[in-house]
Amino acid sequence: MGNYILQLTPVRRDLIKRSKYFVPNSLVVSRGCPHHCDFCYKDAFYGSGKSFYTCRVDSALKEIDSLPGRHLYFLDDHLLGNRQFARELFEGMKGMKRVFQGAATVASILDGDLIERAADAGLRSIFVGFETFSPENLAQSNKAQNLSRDYAAAVRRLHDLGIMINGSFVFGLDDDDKDTFSRTVDWAVENAITTATFHVLTPYPGTRLFSKMEKEGRIRSYDWSRYDTRHAVYQPARLSQKELEDGYKKAYRDFYSWKNIFASCSQDKSLSSKLSHFAYTGGWKKLEPFWNMLIKAGLLNKMLPALEFLLSHTK
């Protein structure tokens, strides 16, 4: 259970130039996450303090009700992390005719009926932390909430509810080898994952992963000004740093190839879901010059109705 934040300073949305943003209705109704994965920056950020909070349901609903348009983007690390809070939030959102996006875990999707309640309230796209298929990697990362979970069953449940999936995958954990990249892409395509976010494992200072790798002498650089999350600053267990970085880049290229976009869309059941999938995935990675043009012209917000339309036709 989360701890209520009784008093929150209202967001000064009057200072936001809504016309400059693709999704101006972004909001946060909780802070942190109830889980404690070794590689996650969350525990390092909160230190020894409490690391998961929710606001009051009535405050969240009041803020949602004040926002114009239909689309909402919840930036919470785990929107379904407090089941009671989420249940009351979704119940209050029913009838608002919203379409929204958020993030959750495999476990929260499979357990109970909370994901159905979210779909009834308007959830149409969700970020899911699959991260790895290896039980060894999950155990070593203290990601017990994913152990013995049927990823494919979670995907089917989301597809049946008309919810698109942004799958998150981490490369470079100790059980990963040269075949991990292709296996991950193949699974994502075969299971019609709408978009995929791949990451090179990053041992953020302050995390248990960083402490472990530093103790083992595996940190190869402390000059992070030369690196970003596409590069390895440590020595992987079963890969070279170059193999990890090259595999990561290849996974992105392969997943977002036209061949695999078409193959993934073909797995969807209905024509409307196939078309929404194709438009969303293609727009995500294949139209960057178009998005750059809109940003420079100050017209990015003009595409929000198209996003709302896509999210409304995912079944």
Tab-separated table of C-alpha atoms in Angstrom:
chain	number	residue	atom	x	y	z
A	1	MET	CA	0.000	0.000	0.000
A	2	GLY	CA	1.168	3.524	-0.731
A	3	ASN	CA	1.331	6.377	1.753
A	4	TYR	CA	-0.981	9.268	0.986
A	5	ILE	CA	0.536	12.660	0.340
A	6	LEU	CA	-2.040	14.796	2.115
A	7	GLN	CA	-0.959	18.138	0.677
A	8	LEU	CA	0.311	18.737	-2.831
A	9	THR	CA	1.122	22.067	-4.400
A	10	PRO	CA	-1.227	22.488	-7.389
A	11	VAL	CA	0.488	22.341	-10.767
A	12	ARG	CA	0.739	25.781	-12.390
A	13	ARG	CA	-0.700	24.619	-15.681
A	14	ASP	CA	-1.408	28.216	-16.624
A	15	LEU	CA	2.341	28.530	-17.203
A	16	ILE	CA	2.389	25.679	-19.721
A	17	LYS	CA	2.158	26.636	-23.394
A	18	ARG	CA	-0.095	23.760	-24.385
A	19	SER	CA	0.296	24.414	-28.102
A	20	LYS	CA	3.984	23.481	-27.870
A	21	TYR	CA	3.391	19.968	-26.537
A	22	PHE	CA	2.207	16.774	-28.194
A	23	VAL	CA	0.666	15.515	-24.932
A	24	PRO	CA	0.108	18.547	-22.665
A	25	ASN	CA	-2.090	16.566	-20.263
A	26	SER	CA	0.771	14.757	-18.537
A	27	LEU	CA	0.360	14.203	-14.823
A	28	VAL	CA	1.649	12.237	-11.835
A	29	VAL	CA	-0.629	10.753	-9.166
A	30	SER	CA	2.005	8.651	-7.386
A	31	ARG	CA	5.723	8.820	-6.716
A	32	GLY	CA	8.168	5.944	-6.880
A	33	CYS	CA	7.375	2.231	-6.998
A	34	PRO	CA	6.657	-0.508	-4.419
A	35	HIS	CA	9.337	-2.791	-5.898
A	36	HIS	CA	13.106	-2.685	-5.356
A	37	CYS	CA	14.941	-3.853	-8.490
A	38	ASP	CA	18.720	-3.690	-8.022
A	39	PHE	CA	19.329	-1.784	-11.259
A	40	CYS	CA	16.578	0.811	-10.779
A	41	TYR	CA	17.573	4.387	-9.924
A	42	LYS	CA	14.438	4.757	-7.787
A	43	ASP	CA	15.883	3.486	-4.493
A	44	ALA	CA	19.042	5.537	-5.031
A	45	PHE	CA	16.901	8.623	-5.567
A	46	TYR	CA	14.837	8.115	-2.407
A	47	GLY	CA	17.754	6.856	-0.309
A	48	SER	CA	16.650	5.398	3.015
A	49	GLY	CA	13.282	7.156	2.935
A	50	LYS	CA	9.940	5.847	1.779
A	51	SER	CA	9.975	5.175	-1.933
A	52	PHE	CA	6.313	4.877	-2.923
A	53	TYR	CA	3.541	7.398	-2.362
A	54	THR	CA	0.147	8.141	-3.836
A	55	CYS	CA	-1.845	11.322	-3.693
A	56	ARG	CA	-5.447	11.353	-2.513
A	57	VAL	CA	-7.895	9.910	-5.031
A	58	ASP	CA	-10.176	12.934	-4.840
A	59	SER	CA	-7.220	15.241	-5.578
A	60	ALA	CA	-6.213	13.132	-8.589
A	61	LEU	CA	-9.759	13.093	-9.955
A	62	LYS	CA	-10.095	16.838	-9.457
A	63	GLU	CA	-6.927	17.463	-11.460
A	64	ILE	CA	-8.026	15.069	-14.213
A	65	ASP	CA	-11.425	16.724	-14.422
A	66	SER	CA	-9.747	20.127	-14.862
A	67	LEU	CA	-7.764	19.063	-17.916
A	68	PRO	CA	-9.240	19.844	-21.368
A	69	GLY	CA	-9.496	17.315	-24.184
A	70	ARG	CA	-9.596	13.511	-23.911
A	71	HIS	CA	-5.983	12.339	-23.702
A	72	LEU	CA	-4.017	11.842	-20.480
A	73	TYR	CA	-0.464	10.640	-20.018
A	74	PHE	CA	0.300	9.284	-16.544
A	75	LEU	CA	4.047	9.577	-15.918
A	76	ASP	CA	3.917	7.400	-12.790
A	77	ASP	CA	6.521	4.637	-12.505
A	78	HIS	CA	3.776	2.148	-11.616
A	79	LEU	CA	0.209	3.408	-12.014
A	80	LEU	CA	-1.218	0.133	-10.664
A	81	GLY	CA	1.262	-0.076	-7.779
A	82	ASN	CA	-1.292	0.601	-5.047
A	83	ARG	CA	-4.276	-1.578	-5.875
A	84	GLN	CA	-6.789	0.218	-3.655
A	85	PHE	CA	-5.768	3.642	-4.926
A	86	ALA	CA	-5.814	2.489	-8.566
A	87	ARG	CA	-9.192	0.785	-8.161
A	88	GLU	CA	-10.759	3.940	-6.721
A	89	LEU	CA	-9.049	6.122	-9.341
A	90	PHE	CA	-10.341	4.057	-12.252
A	91	GLU	CA	-13.812	3.878	-10.760
A	92	GLY	CA	-13.852	7.667	-10.533
A	93	MET	CA	-12.633	8.001	-14.120
A	94	LYS	CA	-15.382	5.827	-15.579
A	95	GLY	CA	-17.725	7.990	-17.587
A	96	MET	CA	-15.131	10.734	-18.163
A	97	LYS	CA	-14.579	9.459	-21.727
A	98	ARG	CA	-10.820	9.734	-21.396
A	99	VAL	CA	-8.139	7.791	-23.230
A	100	PHE	CA	-4.911	7.444	-21.317
A	101	GLN	CA	-1.468	5.912	-21.220
A	102	GLY	CA	0.532	4.714	-18.235
A	103	ALA	CA	2.992	2.133	-16.864
A	104	ALA	CA	2.586	-1.103	-14.896
A	105	THR	CA	4.228	-4.454	-14.145
A	106	VAL	CA	3.539	-7.899	-15.553
A	107	ALA	CA	2.291	-9.017	-12.128
A	108	SER	CA	-0.240	-6.184	-11.823
A	109	ILE	CA	-1.592	-7.049	-15.275
A	110	LEU	CA	-2.036	-10.739	-14.469
A	111	ASP	CA	-3.351	-10.494	-10.897
A	112	GLY	CA	-7.009	-9.754	-10.232
A	113	ASP	CA	-9.195	-7.537	-12.397
A	114	LEU	CA	-7.396	-4.216	-12.007
A	115	ILE	CA	-6.290	-4.084	-15.629
A	116	GLU	CA	-9.900	-4.590	-16.760
A	117	ARG	CA	-10.931	-1.700	-14.518
A	118	ALA	CA	-8.185	0.417	-16.072
A	119	ALA	CA	-9.396	-0.458	-19.582
A	120	ASP	CA	-12.968	0.443	-18.633
A	121	ALA	CA	-11.682	3.826	-17.472
A	122	GLY	CA	-9.910	4.448	-20.795
A	123	LEU	CA	-6.436	2.845	-20.606
A	124	ARG	CA	-5.333	2.222	-24.206
A	125	SER	CA	-1.529	2.063	-24.075
A	126	ILE	CA	0.779	0.769	-21.366
A	127	PHE	CA	4.511	0.621	-20.675
A	128	VAL	CA	5.421	-2.832	-19.301
A	129	GLY	CA	8.772	-3.734	-17.762
A	130	PHE	CA	9.450	-7.219	-19.143
A	131	GLU	CA	13.209	-6.465	-18.947
A	132	THR	CA	14.486	-10.054	-19.370
A	133	PHE	CA	13.274	-13.610	-20.004
A	134	SER	CA	15.991	-15.185	-17.857
A	135	PRO	CA	14.985	-16.381	-14.368
A	136	GLU	CA	18.645	-16.038	-13.368
A	137	ASN	CA	18.667	-12.397	-14.425
A	138	LEU	CA	15.402	-11.703	-12.607
A	139	ALA	CA	16.637	-13.322	-9.398
A	140	GLN	CA	20.004	-11.528	-9.522
A	141	SER	CA	18.242	-8.203	-10.118
A	142	ASN	CA	15.805	-8.658	-7.229
A	143	LYS	CA	12.957	-8.463	-9.748
A	144	ALA	CA	10.999	-11.226	-8.058
A	145	GLN	CA	7.661	-9.791	-9.205
A	146	ASN	CA	8.439	-11.088	-12.715
A	147	LEU	CA	9.629	-14.551	-11.697
A	148	SER	CA	7.403	-17.425	-12.858
A	149	ARG	CA	5.137	-14.976	-14.661
A	150	ASP	CA	3.714	-15.838	-18.062
A	151	TYR	CA	4.693	-12.853	-20.204
A	152	ALA	CA	2.690	-14.104	-23.173
A	153	ALA	CA	-0.438	-14.417	-21.017
A	154	ALA	CA	-0.032	-10.803	-19.891
A	155	VAL	CA	0.308	-9.721	-23.512
A	156	ARG	CA	-2.808	-11.647	-24.557
A	157	ARG	CA	-4.797	-10.104	-21.744
A	158	LEU	CA	-3.793	-6.615	-22.814
A	159	HIS	CA	-4.515	-7.299	-26.488
A	160	ASP	CA	-7.955	-8.691	-25.625
A	161	LEU	CA	-8.705	-5.428	-23.813
A	162	GLY	CA	-7.543	-3.306	-26.744
A	163	ILE	CA	-4.473	-1.983	-24.916
A	164	MET	CA	-1.315	-1.342	-26.933
A	165	ILE	CA	2.001	-2.325	-25.354
A	166	ASN	CA	5.320	-0.527	-25.062
A	167	GLY	CA	7.600	-3.322	-23.886
A	168	SER	CA	10.763	-2.499	-21.958
A	169	PHE	CA	13.811	-4.795	-22.265
A	170	VAL	CA	17.249	-4.520	-20.617
A	171	PHE	CA	20.360	-5.944	-22.273
A	172	GLY	CA	23.614	-6.773	-20.514
A	173	LEU	CA	22.449	-8.656	-17.426
A	174	ASP	CA	24.787	-11.442	-16.346
A	175	ASP	CA	22.895	-14.295	-18.025
A	176	ASP	CA	22.692	-12.511	-21.389
A	177	ASP	CA	24.675	-13.847	-24.342
A	178	LYS	CA	25.015	-13.091	-28.061
A	179	ASP	CA	21.652	-14.677	-28.868
A	180	THR	CA	19.703	-12.614	-26.319
A	181	PHE	CA	19.160	-9.723	-28.724
A	182	SER	CA	17.602	-11.750	-31.545
A	183	ARG	CA	15.537	-13.867	-29.130
A	184	THR	CA	14.107	-10.715	-27.567
A	185	VAL	CA	13.218	-9.124	-30.892
A	186	ASP	CA	11.660	-12.346	-32.203
A	187	TRP	CA	9.487	-12.677	-29.101
A	188	ALA	CA	8.374	-9.049	-29.271
A	189	VAL	CA	7.400	-9.382	-32.941
A	190	GLU	CA	5.646	-12.735	-32.479
A	191	ASN	CA	3.633	-11.312	-29.585
A	192	ALA	CA	2.644	-8.141	-31.450
A	193	ILE	CA	4.322	-5.714	-29.054
A	194	THR	CA	3.381	-2.299	-30.440
A	195	THR	CA	6.589	-0.501	-29.526
A	196	ALA	CA	9.719	-1.691	-27.757
A	197	THR	CA	12.146	0.275	-25.633
A	198	PHE	CA	15.558	-1.394	-25.397
A	199	HIS	CA	18.143	-0.398	-22.802
A	200	VAL	CA	21.794	-1.120	-22.127
A	201	LEU	CA	22.017	-2.048	-18.455
A	202	THR	CA	23.271	0.993	-16.561
A	203	PRO	CA	24.746	0.693	-13.044
A	204	TYR	CA	23.592	4.049	-11.704
A	205	PRO	CA	25.644	5.282	-8.724
A	206	GLY	CA	23.747	4.660	-5.508
A	207	THR	CA	22.063	1.477	-6.728
A	208	ARG	CA	22.789	-1.999	-5.416
A	209	LEU	CA	23.872	-2.955	-8.937
A	210	PHE	CA	26.542	-0.234	-8.927
A	211	SER	CA	27.843	-1.311	-5.513
A	212	LYS	CA	28.024	-4.944	-6.646
A	213	MET	CA	29.837	-4.164	-9.890
A	214	GLU	CA	32.237	-1.750	-8.246
A	215	LYS	CA	33.115	-4.368	-5.616
A	216	GLU	CA	33.748	-6.877	-8.425
A	217	GLY	CA	35.943	-4.395	-10.308
A	218	ARG	CA	33.647	-4.330	-13.331
A	219	ILE	CA	33.069	-0.577	-13.638
A	220	ARG	CA	35.149	0.503	-16.636
A	221	SER	CA	34.562	4.254	-16.565
A	222	TYR	CA	33.482	6.870	-14.041
A	223	ASP	CA	33.550	9.643	-16.642
A	224	TRP	CA	29.875	9.536	-17.526
A	225	SER	CA	30.118	12.764	-19.507
A	226	ARG	CA	31.367	10.552	-22.359
A	227	TYR	CA	28.516	8.070	-22.143
A	228	ASP	CA	24.769	7.773	-22.283
A	229	THR	CA	22.396	4.840	-21.745
A	230	ARG	CA	23.275	3.414	-25.175
A	231	HIS	CA	26.790	2.601	-24.026
A	232	ALA	CA	28.219	0.182	-21.493
A	233	VAL	CA	30.247	1.664	-18.647
A	234	TYR	CA	30.907	-1.759	-17.126
A	235	GLN	CA	32.196	-5.190	-18.165
A	236	PRO	CA	29.291	-7.582	-18.949
A	237	ALA	CA	29.631	-11.159	-17.725
A	238	ARG	CA	29.191	-13.047	-21.006
A	239	LEU	CA	29.618	-10.307	-23.603
A	240	SER	CA	32.218	-7.753	-24.503
A	241	GLN	CA	31.236	-4.106	-24.175
A	242	LYS	CA	31.231	-3.800	-27.972
A	243	GLU	CA	29.053	-6.910	-28.394
A	244	LEU	CA	26.539	-5.442	-25.940
A	245	GLU	CA	26.417	-2.061	-27.639
A	246	ASP	CA	26.248	-3.538	-31.153
A	247	GLY	CA	23.560	-6.027	-30.116
A	248	TYR	CA	21.488	-3.242	-28.589
A	249	LYS	CA	21.676	-1.176	-31.787
A	250	LYS	CA	20.844	-4.176	-33.952
A	251	ALA	CA	17.809	-5.004	-31.800
A	252	TYR	CA	16.413	-1.521	-32.412
A	253	ARG	CA	17.075	-1.726	-36.150
A	254	ASP	CA	15.538	-5.188	-36.445
A	255	PHE	CA	12.445	-4.546	-34.355
A	256	TYR	CA	11.611	-1.330	-36.208
A	257	SER	CA	12.334	-2.685	-39.682
A	258	TRP	CA	9.369	-2.510	-42.036
A	259	LYS	CA	9.468	-6.291	-42.315
A	260	ASN	CA	8.989	-6.779	-38.586
A	261	ILE	CA	6.478	-3.952	-38.259
A	262	PHE	CA	4.275	-5.702	-40.837
A	263	ALA	CA	4.885	-9.094	-39.192
A	264	SER	CA	3.935	-7.753	-35.765
A	265	CYS	CA	0.794	-6.021	-37.043
A	266	SER	CA	-0.313	-9.239	-38.745
A	267	GLN	CA	-0.607	-10.885	-35.317
A	268	ASP	CA	-3.432	-8.537	-34.284
A	269	LYS	CA	-6.940	-9.950	-34.504
A	270	SER	CA	-9.075	-7.133	-35.892
A	271	LEU	CA	-8.521	-4.842	-38.860
A	272	SER	CA	-8.819	-1.739	-36.681
A	273	SER	CA	-6.158	-3.001	-34.256
A	274	LYS	CA	-3.856	-3.909	-37.172
A	275	LEU	CA	-4.201	-0.412	-38.644
A	276	SER	CA	-3.785	1.323	-35.267
A	277	HIS	CA	-0.734	-0.804	-34.524
A	278	PHE	CA	0.815	-0.017	-37.903
A	279	ALA	CA	0.156	3.725	-37.625
A	280	TYR	CA	1.411	3.943	-34.039
A	281	THR	CA	4.580	1.911	-34.581
A	282	GLY	CA	5.377	3.513	-37.923
A	283	GLY	CA	4.837	6.979	-36.528
A	284	TRP	CA	6.972	6.161	-33.480
A	285	LYS	CA	10.150	5.348	-35.386
A	286	LYS	CA	9.737	5.956	-39.111
A	287	LEU	CA	8.558	9.576	-39.254
A	288	GLU	CA	11.249	11.439	-37.329
A	289	PRO	CA	11.803	14.071	-40.081
A	290	PHE	CA	8.051	14.756	-40.027
A	291	TRP	CA	8.037	15.199	-36.231
A	292	ASN	CA	11.095	17.466	-36.416
A	293	MET	CA	9.313	19.629	-38.966
A	294	LEU	CA	6.229	19.923	-36.745
A	295	ILE	CA	8.359	20.811	-33.716
A	296	LYS	CA	10.210	23.552	-35.615
A	297	ALA	CA	6.930	24.912	-36.974
A	298	GLY	CA	5.309	24.882	-33.526
A	299	LEU	CA	2.560	22.565	-34.764
A	300	LEU	CA	3.221	19.471	-32.668
A	301	ASN	CA	-0.005	19.784	-30.690
A	302	LYS	CA	-1.987	19.620	-33.941
A	303	MET	CA	-1.282	15.875	-34.023
A	304	LEU	CA	-2.936	15.178	-30.668
A	305	PRO	CA	-6.357	14.449	-32.247
A	306	ALA	CA	-4.674	11.788	-34.394
A	307	LEU	CA	-3.235	10.154	-31.272
A	308	GLU	CA	-6.628	10.242	-29.558
A	309	PHE	CA	-8.188	8.662	-32.629
A	310	LEU	CA	-5.630	5.842	-32.696
A	311	LEU	CA	-6.041	5.131	-28.998
A	312	SER	CA	-9.798	5.036	-29.434
A	313	HIS	CA	-9.613	2.348	-32.152
A	314	THR	CA	-7.300	-0.274	-30.686
A	315	LYS	CA	-9.822	-3.152	-30.566
